[in-house]
Amino acid sequence: MNTQTCPVCGVKIMVGIVGGDRVLFSSGAPGTRARLWARVCRYVDKPGCINPDGGSQAPGKDDFYKPDVPQ
């Protein structure tokens, strides 16, 4: 297992985990590279991003950010 840190956003990605790379967000549960791409990387256009394409999995509908809406 190896851990990479993105110089752009500071997120840590654990590489070589059984079942795929694991992203450690600053808050909340760990996620996938696809979730990181859907919520962060697609909005960042800076050189050095270590997840510019979201990895090998396509993001699912629950990977995208959904703001809490008061009811």
Tab-separated table of N, CA, C and O in Angstrom:
chain	number	residue	atom	x	y	z
A	1	MET	N	0.844	-1.180	0.000
A	1	MET	CA	0.000	0.000	0.000
A	1	MET	C	0.885	1.238	0.000
A	1	MET	O	1.908	1.297	0.651
A	2	ASN	N	0.449	2.238	-0.726
A	2	ASN	CA	1.157	3.504	-0.854
A	2	ASN	C	0.124	4.612	-0.685
A	2	ASN	O	-1.016	4.476	-1.095
A	3	THR	N	0.526	5.726	-0.070
A	3	THR	CA	-0.377	6.867	0.074
A	3	THR	C	0.175	8.038	-0.710
A	3	THR	O	1.343	8.391	-0.561
A	4	GLN	N	-0.666	8.615	-1.558
A	4	GLN	CA	-0.299	9.802	-2.325
A	4	GLN	C	-1.100	10.978	-1.794
A	4	GLN	O	-2.250	10.822	-1.393
A	5	THR	N	-0.481	12.160	-1.802
A	5	THR	CA	-1.180	13.379	-1.412
A	5	THR	C	-1.188	14.318	-2.598
A	5	THR	O	-0.146	14.595	-3.189
A	6	CYS	N	-2.367	14.814	-2.963
A	6	CYS	CA	-2.484	15.726	-4.094
A	6	CYS	C	-1.931	17.094	-3.708
A	6	CYS	O	-2.362	17.671	-2.706
A	7	PRO	N	-0.991	17.630	-4.492
A	7	PRO	CA	-0.446	18.952	-4.174
A	7	PRO	C	-1.438	20.082	-4.443
A	7	PRO	O	-1.252	21.196	-3.958
A	8	VAL	N	-2.507	19.806	-5.169
A	8	VAL	CA	-3.495	20.839	-5.494
A	8	VAL	C	-4.525	20.987	-4.374
A	8	VAL	O	-4.747	22.076	-3.861
A	9	CYS	N	-5.158	19.883	-3.976
A	9	CYS	CA	-6.239	19.976	-2.983
A	9	CYS	C	-5.888	19.395	-1.618
A	9	CYS	O	-6.627	19.572	-0.665
A	10	GLY	N	-4.788	18.637	-1.538
A	10	GLY	CA	-4.347	18.097	-0.262
A	10	GLY	C	-4.998	16.791	0.153
A	10	GLY	O	-4.704	16.273	1.224
A	11	VAL	N	-5.869	16.227	-0.675
A	11	VAL	CA	-6.531	14.972	-0.335
A	11	VAL	C	-5.514	13.831	-0.383
A	11	VAL	O	-4.552	13.869	-1.152
A	12	LYS	N	-5.720	12.820	0.461
A	12	LYS	CA	-4.844	11.645	0.477
A	12	LYS	C	-5.552	10.482	-0.212
A	12	LYS	O	-6.744	10.251	0.023
A	13	ILE	N	-4.800	9.766	-1.058
A	13	ILE	CA	-5.331	8.608	-1.759
A	13	ILE	C	-4.462	7.409	-1.408
A	13	ILE	O	-3.250	7.424	-1.626
A	14	MET	N	-5.106	6.383	-0.841
A	14	MET	CA	-4.415	5.140	-0.520
A	14	MET	C	-4.468	4.261	-1.765
A	14	MET	O	-5.553	3.863	-2.194
A	15	VAL	N	-3.307	3.985	-2.330
A	15	VAL	CA	-3.187	3.232	-3.584
A	15	VAL	C	-2.806	1.792	-3.265
A	15	VAL	O	-2.000	1.537	-2.373
A	16	GLY	N	-3.381	0.851	-4.008
A	16	GLY	CA	-3.038	-0.558	-3.842
A	16	GLY	C	-3.906	-1.278	-2.838
A	16	GLY	O	-3.573	-2.357	-2.373
A	17	ILE	N	-5.041	-0.716	-2.501
A	17	ILE	CA	-5.985	-1.337	-1.571
A	17	ILE	C	-6.809	-2.373	-2.335
A	17	ILE	O	-7.212	-2.129	-3.478
A	18	VAL	N	-7.092	-3.502	-1.706
A	18	VAL	CA	-7.959	-4.497	-2.324
A	18	VAL	C	-9.320	-3.854	-2.582
A	18	VAL	O	-9.893	-3.215	-1.702
A	19	GLY	N	-9.813	-3.960	-3.790
A	19	GLY	CA	-11.094	-3.370	-4.156
A	19	GLY	C	-10.960	-2.001	-4.800
A	19	GLY	O	-11.937	-1.399	-5.187
A	20	GLY	N	-9.752	-1.466	-4.882
A	20	GLY	CA	-9.542	-0.181	-5.547
A	20	GLY	C	-8.982	0.872	-4.613
A	20	GLY	O	-9.000	0.728	-3.395
A	21	ASP	N	-8.467	1.929	-5.196
A	21	ASP	CA	-7.879	3.018	-4.423
A	21	ASP	C	-8.935	3.630	-3.501
A	21	ASP	O	-10.112	3.683	-3.832
A	22	ARG	N	-8.506	4.098	-2.336
A	22	ARG	CA	-9.401	4.672	-1.337
A	22	ARG	C	-9.002	6.117	-1.085
A	22	ARG	O	-7.849	6.405	-0.796
A	23	VAL	N	-9.951	7.030	-1.209
A	23	VAL	CA	-9.718	8.458	-1.010
A	23	VAL	C	-10.135	8.828	0.402
A	23	VAL	O	-11.236	8.496	0.843
A	24	LEU	N	-9.242	9.522	1.123
A	24	LEU	CA	-9.537	9.972	2.481
A	24	LEU	C	-9.895	11.453	2.434
A	24	LEU	O	-9.028	12.312	2.297
A	25	PHE	N	-11.180	11.740	2.511
A	25	PHE	CA	-11.659	13.119	2.488
A	25	PHE	C	-11.393	13.785	3.838
A	25	PHE	O	-11.199	13.109	4.846
A	26	SER	N	-11.422	15.117	3.881
A	26	SER	CA	-11.167	15.829	5.134
A	26	SER	C	-12.273	15.574	6.156
A	26	SER	O	-12.037	15.663	7.356
A	27	SER	N	-13.473	15.251	5.693
A	27	SER	CA	-14.551	14.860	6.600
A	27	SER	C	-15.425	13.832	5.903
A	27	SER	O	-15.502	13.792	4.682
A	28	GLY	N	-16.062	13.008	6.676
A	28	GLY	CA	-16.922	11.979	6.110
A	28	GLY	C	-16.189	10.675	5.848
A	28	GLY	O	-15.002	10.538	6.137
A	29	ALA	N	-16.923	9.756	5.295
A	29	ALA	CA	-16.389	8.421	5.021
A	29	ALA	C	-15.417	8.436	3.844
A	29	ALA	O	-15.512	9.300	2.978
A	30	PRO	N	-14.487	7.478	3.816
A	30	PRO	CA	-13.604	7.364	2.647
A	30	PRO	C	-14.435	7.103	1.392
A	30	PRO	O	-15.559	6.615	1.468
A	31	GLY	N	-13.862	7.442	0.249
A	31	GLY	CA	-14.576	7.255	-1.016
A	31	GLY	C	-13.651	6.760	-2.105
A	31	GLY	O	-12.543	6.286	-1.850
A	32	THR	N	-14.103	6.887	-3.330
A	32	THR	CA	-13.371	6.422	-4.501
A	32	THR	C	-12.796	7.611	-5.268
A	32	THR	O	-13.164	8.762	-5.035
A	33	ARG	N	-11.916	7.287	-6.218
A	33	ARG	CA	-11.386	8.331	-7.103
A	33	ARG	C	-12.518	8.959	-7.925
A	33	ARG	O	-12.494	10.150	-8.214
A	34	ALA	N	-13.527	8.160	-8.281
A	34	ALA	CA	-14.664	8.679	-9.049
A	34	ALA	C	-15.418	9.726	-8.235
A	34	ALA	O	-15.808	10.772	-8.752
A	35	ARG	N	-15.623	9.477	-6.958
A	35	ARG	CA	-16.318	10.438	-6.090
A	35	ARG	C	-15.480	11.710	-5.930
A	35	ARG	O	-16.005	12.817	-5.984
A	36	LEU	N	-14.171	11.557	-5.760
A	36	LEU	CA	-13.286	12.717	-5.655
A	36	LEU	C	-13.369	13.553	-6.928
A	36	LEU	O	-13.481	14.773	-6.879
A	37	TRP	N	-13.360	12.892	-8.085
A	37	TRP	CA	-13.447	13.607	-9.356
A	37	TRP	C	-14.779	14.357	-9.455
A	37	TRP	O	-14.825	15.515	-9.838
A	38	ALA	N	-15.892	13.672	-9.099
A	38	ALA	CA	-17.216	14.267	-9.221
A	38	ALA	C	-17.390	15.485	-8.314
A	38	ALA	O	-18.102	16.426	-8.661
A	39	ARG	N	-16.720	15.478	-7.169
A	39	ARG	CA	-16.920	16.560	-6.193
A	39	ARG	C	-15.845	17.636	-6.225
A	39	ARG	O	-16.105	18.762	-5.784
A	40	VAL	N	-14.638	17.300	-6.714
A	40	VAL	CA	-13.540	18.268	-6.628
A	40	VAL	C	-12.793	18.438	-7.951
A	40	VAL	O	-12.753	19.531	-8.510
A	41	CYS	N	-12.200	17.363	-8.431
A	41	CYS	CA	-11.218	17.444	-9.521
A	41	CYS	C	-11.778	18.029	-10.819
A	41	CYS	O	-11.062	18.724	-11.536
A	42	ARG	N	-13.028	17.772	-11.119
A	42	ARG	CA	-13.574	18.280	-12.386
A	42	ARG	C	-13.696	19.797	-12.377
A	42	ARG	O	-13.825	20.420	-13.423
A	43	TYR	N	-13.664	20.410	-11.200
A	43	TYR	CA	-13.740	21.864	-11.101
A	43	TYR	C	-12.362	22.526	-11.036
A	43	TYR	O	-12.261	23.734	-11.156
A	44	VAL	N	-11.335	21.728	-10.801
A	44	VAL	CA	-9.984	22.253	-10.637
A	44	VAL	C	-9.224	22.098	-11.950
A	44	VAL	O	-9.118	21.009	-12.470
A	45	ASP	N	-8.725	23.179	-12.453
A	45	ASP	CA	-7.950	23.116	-13.697
A	45	ASP	C	-6.541	23.615	-13.407
A	45	ASP	O	-6.123	24.645	-13.897
A	46	LYS	N	-5.842	22.866	-12.544
A	46	LYS	CA	-4.487	23.248	-12.157
A	46	LYS	C	-3.544	22.085	-12.429
A	46	LYS	O	-3.888	20.930	-12.202
A	47	PRO	N	-2.356	22.379	-12.904
A	47	PRO	CA	-1.378	21.308	-13.104
A	47	PRO	C	-1.001	20.685	-11.766
A	47	PRO	O	-0.976	21.365	-10.747
A	48	GLY	N	-0.768	19.407	-11.769
A	48	GLY	CA	-0.362	18.706	-10.559
A	48	GLY	C	-1.455	17.864	-9.945
A	48	GLY	O	-1.195	17.068	-9.051
A	49	CYS	N	-2.703	18.011	-10.403
A	49	CYS	CA	-3.803	17.197	-9.881
A	49	CYS	C	-3.479	15.728	-10.147
A	49	CYS	O	-3.120	15.367	-11.270
A	50	ILE	N	-3.602	14.879	-9.116
A	50	ILE	CA	-3.266	13.460	-9.294
A	50	ILE	C	-4.483	12.601	-9.641
A	50	ILE	O	-4.377	11.384	-9.726
A	51	ASN	N	-5.628	13.240	-9.873
A	51	ASN	CA	-6.855	12.510	-10.212
A	51	ASN	C	-7.630	13.245	-11.304
A	51	ASN	O	-8.828	13.486	-11.169
A	52	PRO	N	-6.984	13.612	-12.420
A	52	PRO	CA	-7.656	14.440	-13.423
A	52	PRO	C	-8.801	13.753	-14.161
A	52	PRO	O	-9.677	14.420	-14.695
A	53	ASP	N	-8.842	12.409	-14.158
A	53	ASP	CA	-9.879	11.704	-14.919
A	53	ASP	C	-10.790	10.840	-14.048
A	53	ASP	O	-11.677	10.168	-14.550
A	54	GLY	N	-10.569	10.809	-12.757
A	54	GLY	CA	-11.449	10.061	-11.859
A	54	GLY	C	-11.162	8.588	-11.747
A	54	GLY	O	-11.940	7.853	-11.164
A	55	GLY	N	-10.072	8.119	-12.300
A	55	GLY	CA	-9.745	6.699	-12.194
A	55	GLY	C	-10.500	5.851	-13.186
A	55	GLY	O	-11.082	6.349	-14.147
A	56	SER	N	-10.543	4.569	-12.928
A	56	SER	CA	-11.114	3.630	-13.889
A	56	SER	C	-12.621	3.426	-13.729
A	56	SER	O	-13.242	2.827	-14.596
A	57	GLN	N	-13.223	3.912	-12.644
A	57	GLN	CA	-14.655	3.748	-12.453
A	57	GLN	C	-15.377	5.041	-12.814
A	57	GLN	O	-14.908	6.129	-12.505
A	58	ALA	N	-16.529	4.902	-13.444
A	58	ALA	CA	-17.354	6.077	-13.745
A	58	ALA	C	-18.082	6.487	-12.467
A	58	ALA	O	-18.501	5.633	-11.688
A	59	PRO	N	-18.226	7.795	-12.239
A	59	PRO	CA	-18.937	8.220	-11.032
A	59	PRO	C	-20.412	7.837	-11.086
A	59	PRO	O	-21.042	7.896	-12.134
A	60	GLY	N	-20.944	7.441	-9.947
A	60	GLY	CA	-22.360	7.111	-9.839
A	60	GLY	C	-23.166	8.344	-9.459
A	60	GLY	O	-22.609	9.383	-9.103
A	61	LYS	N	-24.476	8.241	-9.493
A	61	LYS	CA	-25.325	9.391	-9.194
A	61	LYS	C	-25.138	9.885	-7.767
A	61	LYS	O	-25.333	11.060	-7.493
A	62	ASP	N	-24.747	9.022	-6.847
A	62	ASP	CA	-24.534	9.427	-5.461
A	62	ASP	C	-23.149	10.003	-5.214
A	62	ASP	O	-22.858	10.443	-4.095
A	63	ASP	N	-22.286	9.998	-6.219
A	63	ASP	CA	-20.939	10.541	-6.058
A	63	ASP	C	-20.904	12.056	-6.145
A	63	ASP	O	-20.001	12.690	-5.623
A	64	PHE	N	-21.888	12.645	-6.791
A	64	PHE	CA	-21.899	14.088	-6.976
A	64	PHE	C	-22.382	14.781	-5.715
A	64	PHE	O	-23.214	14.249	-4.971
A	65	TYR	N	-21.878	15.981	-5.460
A	65	TYR	CA	-22.233	16.750	-4.276
A	65	TYR	C	-23.693	17.171	-4.318
A	65	TYR	O	-24.180	17.650	-5.339
A	66	LYS	N	-24.372	16.974	-3.224
A	66	LYS	CA	-25.756	17.408	-3.089
A	66	LYS	C	-25.839	18.252	-1.815
A	66	LYS	O	-25.716	17.719	-0.709
A	67	PRO	N	-26.022	19.551	-1.949
A	67	PRO	CA	-26.090	20.385	-0.749
A	67	PRO	C	-27.304	20.017	0.107
A	67	PRO	O	-28.335	19.589	-0.420
A	68	ASP	N	-27.147	20.166	1.410
A	68	ASP	CA	-28.270	19.941	2.310
A	68	ASP	C	-29.297	21.042	2.091
A	68	ASP	O	-28.971	22.225	2.057
A	69	VAL	N	-30.515	20.648	1.897
A	69	VAL	CA	-31.586	21.615	1.672
A	69	VAL	C	-32.496	21.581	2.897
A	69	VAL	O	-33.068	20.544	3.218
A	70	PRO	N	-32.633	22.717	3.601
A	70	PRO	CA	-33.515	22.731	4.760
A	70	PRO	C	-34.965	22.473	4.342
A	70	PRO	O	-35.413	22.931	3.307
A	71	GLN	N	-35.663	21.733	5.155
A	71	GLN	CA	-37.052	21.399	4.837
A	71	GLN	C	-38.014	22.093	5.746
A	71	GLN	O	-37.782	22.445	6.798
